[in-house]
């Protein structure tokens, strides 16, 4: 297998492993991205076999996929208590602190995770790092872009406005905002950086996730499960 198919194989394996945690009657947060797409497909397979769940999507992508796979969907307004959320990540350290937002969906993903009793991430093995050094996506009100960039620089970060691939100009999130990818190099203290970015005026939400309960890491023949030791 080449590198890409190994990563895809691991993503699928992590998703299939995480979906085994879903039970009848659950309200399930449905994450965004290519790994979450594997989980949605597997949930759809189980739903067609009788699994009785309702999903809360975290993006237009996951909503469209959930509909395509005939997964009943609901809203956070109707179900503010979620049993489990299944999502991908861009990087995760040994303490299960994650950086998310590669798909620009981290605001809704974080809202859903905050309402979930169990936050489960699914990743391929290259996403696990001894220290976090991935740029932190920050969703910002377009109006406040320059102000946020100045605050990111004051925190020691290098802000980069995320540009769209098949549209001119910046990425526009599902919430109508911009994304600034803030590069802080190696992040020595993610909890402190989380607090600092929380205080940035004009930022809607950022991609550091501290409340991860477990991570399913895809392997050649299944998945290994990392659990938070200090829940
Ligand atoms: C979207 C996310 C994704 O979960 C994250 O970018 C991982 O994506 P993929 O599974 O495609 O590697 O945070 O905002």
Coordinates of C-alpha atoms and ligand atoms in Angstrom, one line a residue:
X1 CA 0.0 0.0 0.0
X2 CA 1.2 3.5 -0.7
X3 CA 1.2 6.2 2.1
X4 CA -2.2 7.6 1.1
X5 CA -4.0 4.2 1.0
X6 CA -2.3 3.3 4.4
X7 CA -3.7 6.5 5.9
X8 CA -7.1 5.9 4.4
X9 CA -7.1 2.3 5.7
X10 CA -6.3 3.5 9.2
X11 CA -8.9 6.2 9.0
X12 CA -11.6 3.7 8.1
X13 CA -10.3 1.2 10.8
X14 CA -10.5 4.0 13.5
X15 CA -14.0 4.9 12.4
X16 CA -15.3 1.3 12.4
X17 CA -13.8 0.8 15.9
X18 CA -15.3 4.0 17.3
X19 CA -18.8 3.3 15.9
X20 CA -18.9 0.1 18.0
X21 CA -19.5 2.4 21.0
X22 CA -22.9 3.6 19.6
X23 CA -26.0 1.9 21.1
X24 CA -29.7 2.0 20.5
X25 CA -31.4 5.2 21.6
X26 CA -28.3 7.4 21.6
X27 CA -28.1 10.9 20.4
X28 CA -24.8 11.0 18.4
X29 CA -22.7 14.0 17.4
X30 CA -21.6 13.5 13.9
X31 CA -18.1 15.0 13.2
X32 CA -16.7 16.4 10.0
X33 CA -13.9 15.4 7.6
X34 CA -12.7 12.3 5.7
X35 CA -12.5 10.1 8.8
X36 CA -15.9 11.2 10.1
X37 CA -17.2 10.3 6.6
X38 CA -16.2 6.7 7.2
X39 CA -18.0 6.7 10.5
X40 CA -21.1 8.1 8.9
X41 CA -21.0 5.4 6.3
X42 CA -20.7 2.7 9.0
X43 CA -23.5 4.3 11.1
X44 CA -25.7 4.3 8.0
X45 CA -25.0 0.6 7.5
X46 CA -26.0 -0.1 11.1
X47 CA -29.1 2.1 10.9
X48 CA -30.2 0.1 7.8
X49 CA -29.9 -3.0 10.0
X50 CA -32.1 -1.5 12.7
X51 CA -29.9 0.6 14.9
X52 CA -32.1 3.3 16.4
X53 CA -30.2 6.6 16.8
X54 CA -30.4 10.3 16.0
X55 CA -27.5 12.2 14.8
X56 CA -26.5 15.9 15.3
X57 CA -24.3 17.0 12.4
X58 CA -21.4 19.4 12.9
X59 CA -21.3 20.8 9.3
X60 CA -23.1 20.9 6.0
X61 CA -20.8 18.1 4.9
X62 CA -21.8 15.8 7.8
X63 CA -25.5 16.7 7.4
X64 CA -25.5 15.9 3.7
X65 CA -23.7 12.6 4.3
X66 CA -26.0 11.7 7.2
X67 CA -29.0 12.3 4.9
X68 CA -27.4 10.3 2.1
X69 CA -26.9 7.4 4.5
X70 CA -30.5 7.6 5.9
X71 CA -29.4 8.5 9.4
X72 CA -32.2 10.3 11.2
X73 CA -30.9 13.8 12.2
X74 CA -32.0 16.2 14.9
X75 CA -30.8 19.5 16.3
X76 CA -29.0 20.7 19.4
X77 CA -32.0 22.9 20.0
X78 CA -34.1 19.7 20.4
X79 CA -31.4 17.6 22.0
X80 CA -28.9 19.7 24.0
X81 CA -27.6 16.5 25.7
X82 CA -25.6 14.3 23.5
X83 CA -24.6 10.7 24.4
X84 CA -21.5 10.5 22.3
X85 CA -19.7 12.5 19.5
X86 CA -17.5 10.8 16.9
X87 CA -15.1 13.1 15.2
X88 CA -11.7 13.4 13.4
X89 CA -8.7 15.5 14.4
X90 CA -5.6 17.0 12.8
X91 CA -3.2 16.4 15.7
X92 CA -3.4 14.8 19.1
X93 CA -0.8 14.7 21.9
X94 CA -0.2 12.1 24.6
X95 CA -2.6 13.9 27.0
X96 CA -5.3 13.6 24.3
X97 CA -5.3 17.4 23.7
X98 CA -6.4 17.7 20.1
X99 CA -6.1 20.4 17.4
X100 CA -9.1 20.4 15.1
X101 CA -10.5 22.6 12.3
X102 CA -8.7 21.4 9.2
X103 CA -12.2 21.3 7.6
X104 CA -13.1 24.7 9.2
X105 CA -15.9 23.1 11.2
X106 CA -14.3 23.2 14.7
X107 CA -16.8 25.7 16.1
X108 CA -19.8 23.5 15.7
X109 CA -17.7 20.5 16.5
X110 CA -16.6 22.1 19.8
X111 CA -20.2 23.1 20.6
X112 CA -21.3 19.5 20.0
X113 CA -18.4 18.1 22.0
X114 CA -19.2 20.4 24.9
X115 CA -22.7 18.9 25.0
X116 CA -21.5 15.3 24.7
X117 CA -21.1 12.8 27.6
X118 CA -18.4 11.1 25.7
X119 CA -16.0 12.7 23.2
X120 CA -14.4 10.1 20.9
X121 CA -11.9 11.0 18.2
X122 CA -10.9 8.8 15.3
X123 CA -7.5 9.3 13.6
X124 CA -4.8 7.6 11.5
X125 CA -1.5 7.1 13.2
X126 CA 0.3 10.1 11.7
X127 CA -2.0 12.4 13.7
X128 CA -0.5 11.3 17.0
X129 CA 2.4 13.6 18.1
X130 CA 4.6 13.8 21.2
X131 CA 4.1 17.6 21.2
X132 CA 1.6 19.7 19.4
X133 CA 2.9 21.9 16.6
X134 CA 0.0 22.1 14.2
X135 CA -1.3 25.6 13.4
X136 CA -4.4 26.4 15.5
X137 CA -7.5 27.3 13.3
X138 CA -9.4 30.2 14.7
X139 CA -12.8 31.1 13.3
X140 CA -13.2 34.9 13.3
X141 CA -15.8 37.4 12.4
X142 CA -14.8 38.8 9.1
X143 CA -15.2 42.3 10.5
X144 CA -12.5 41.6 13.2
X145 CA -9.9 39.9 11.0
X146 CA -7.1 42.5 11.4
X147 CA -7.8 42.9 15.1
X148 CA -7.6 39.2 15.7
X149 CA -4.4 38.9 13.6
X150 CA -2.8 41.6 15.9
X151 CA -3.9 39.7 19.0
X152 CA -2.5 36.4 17.6
X153 CA 0.9 38.1 17.0
X154 CA 0.9 39.5 20.5
X155 CA 0.5 35.9 21.8
X156 CA 3.6 34.9 19.7
X157 CA 1.7 33.3 16.8
X158 CA 1.9 33.8 13.1
X159 CA -1.6 34.4 11.6
X160 CA -2.5 33.1 8.1
X161 CA -5.9 33.8 6.6
X162 CA -7.1 30.5 5.1
X163 CA -7.8 30.9 1.4
X164 CA -10.4 28.9 -0.5
X165 CA -9.4 26.3 -3.1
X166 CA -12.2 26.6 -5.7
X167 CA -13.4 30.1 -4.9
X168 CA -11.5 33.3 -5.0
X169 CA -10.7 34.9 -1.6
X170 CA -10.9 33.4 1.8
X171 CA -12.6 30.3 3.1
X172 CA -16.1 31.1 4.4
X173 CA -17.2 28.8 7.2
X174 CA -20.7 27.2 7.5
X175 CA -21.3 30.1 10.0
X176 CA -20.3 32.8 7.5
X177 CA -16.9 33.6 9.1
X178 CA -13.2 33.5 8.1
X179 CA -10.5 31.1 9.4
X180 CA -7.1 32.3 10.6
X181 CA -4.6 29.5 11.0
X182 CA -2.4 30.6 13.8
X183 CA 1.1 29.0 13.9
X184 CA 2.6 29.0 17.4
X185 CA 5.4 26.5 16.6
X186 CA 5.7 23.9 19.3
X187 CA 2.9 24.5 21.8
X188 CA 4.5 23.9 25.2
X189 CA 1.3 24.6 27.3
X190 CA -1.9 23.9 25.3
X191 CA -4.1 24.7 28.3
X192 CA -2.6 28.1 28.6
X193 CA -2.8 28.8 24.9
X194 CA -6.5 27.7 25.1
X195 CA -7.2 30.3 27.7
X196 CA -5.3 32.9 25.8
X197 CA -7.1 32.4 22.5
X198 CA -10.4 32.2 24.4
X199 CA -9.7 35.8 25.4
X200 CA -9.1 37.0 21.9
X201 CA -11.8 39.5 21.0
X202 CA -13.4 38.9 17.6
X203 CA -12.6 35.2 17.7
X204 CA -15.6 32.9 17.6
X205 CA -13.9 29.6 18.5
X206 CA -10.5 27.9 18.1
X207 CA -9.4 24.4 17.4
X208 CA -7.8 23.3 20.7
X209 CA -9.9 20.6 22.2
X210 CA -9.2 19.7 25.9
X211 CA -12.2 17.5 26.7
X212 CA -11.4 14.4 24.6
X213 CA -12.3 11.2 26.4
X214 CA -10.8 8.6 24.0
X215 CA -9.0 8.3 20.7
X216 CA -9.3 5.4 18.3
X217 CA -6.1 5.2 16.3
X218 CA -6.4 3.1 13.1
X219 CA -3.8 0.3 12.6
X220 CA -3.2 -2.2 9.9
X221 CA -5.6 -4.7 11.5
X222 CA -8.0 -2.6 13.7
X223 CA -7.5 0.2 16.1
X224 CA -5.8 0.9 19.4
X225 CA -7.7 2.9 21.9
X226 CA -6.2 5.7 24.0
X227 CA -8.2 6.8 27.0
X228 CA -7.9 9.9 29.1
X229 CA -6.4 9.1 32.4
X230 CA -7.6 12.2 34.3
X231 CA -11.3 12.5 33.3
Ligands
LIG1 C1 -12.9 19.5 10.6 C2 -12.0 18.7 11.5 C3 -11.6 17.4 11.0 O1 -12.2 16.4 11.9 C4 -10.1 17.2 10.9 O2 -9.6 18.3 10.1 C5 -9.7 15.9 10.4 O3 -10.1 15.7 9.1 P1 -9.7 14.3 8.3 O4 -10.5 13.2 9.0 O5 -10.3 14.6 6.9 O6 -8.2 14.1 8.4 O7 -11.6 19.1 12.5 O8 -13.0 20.8 11.1

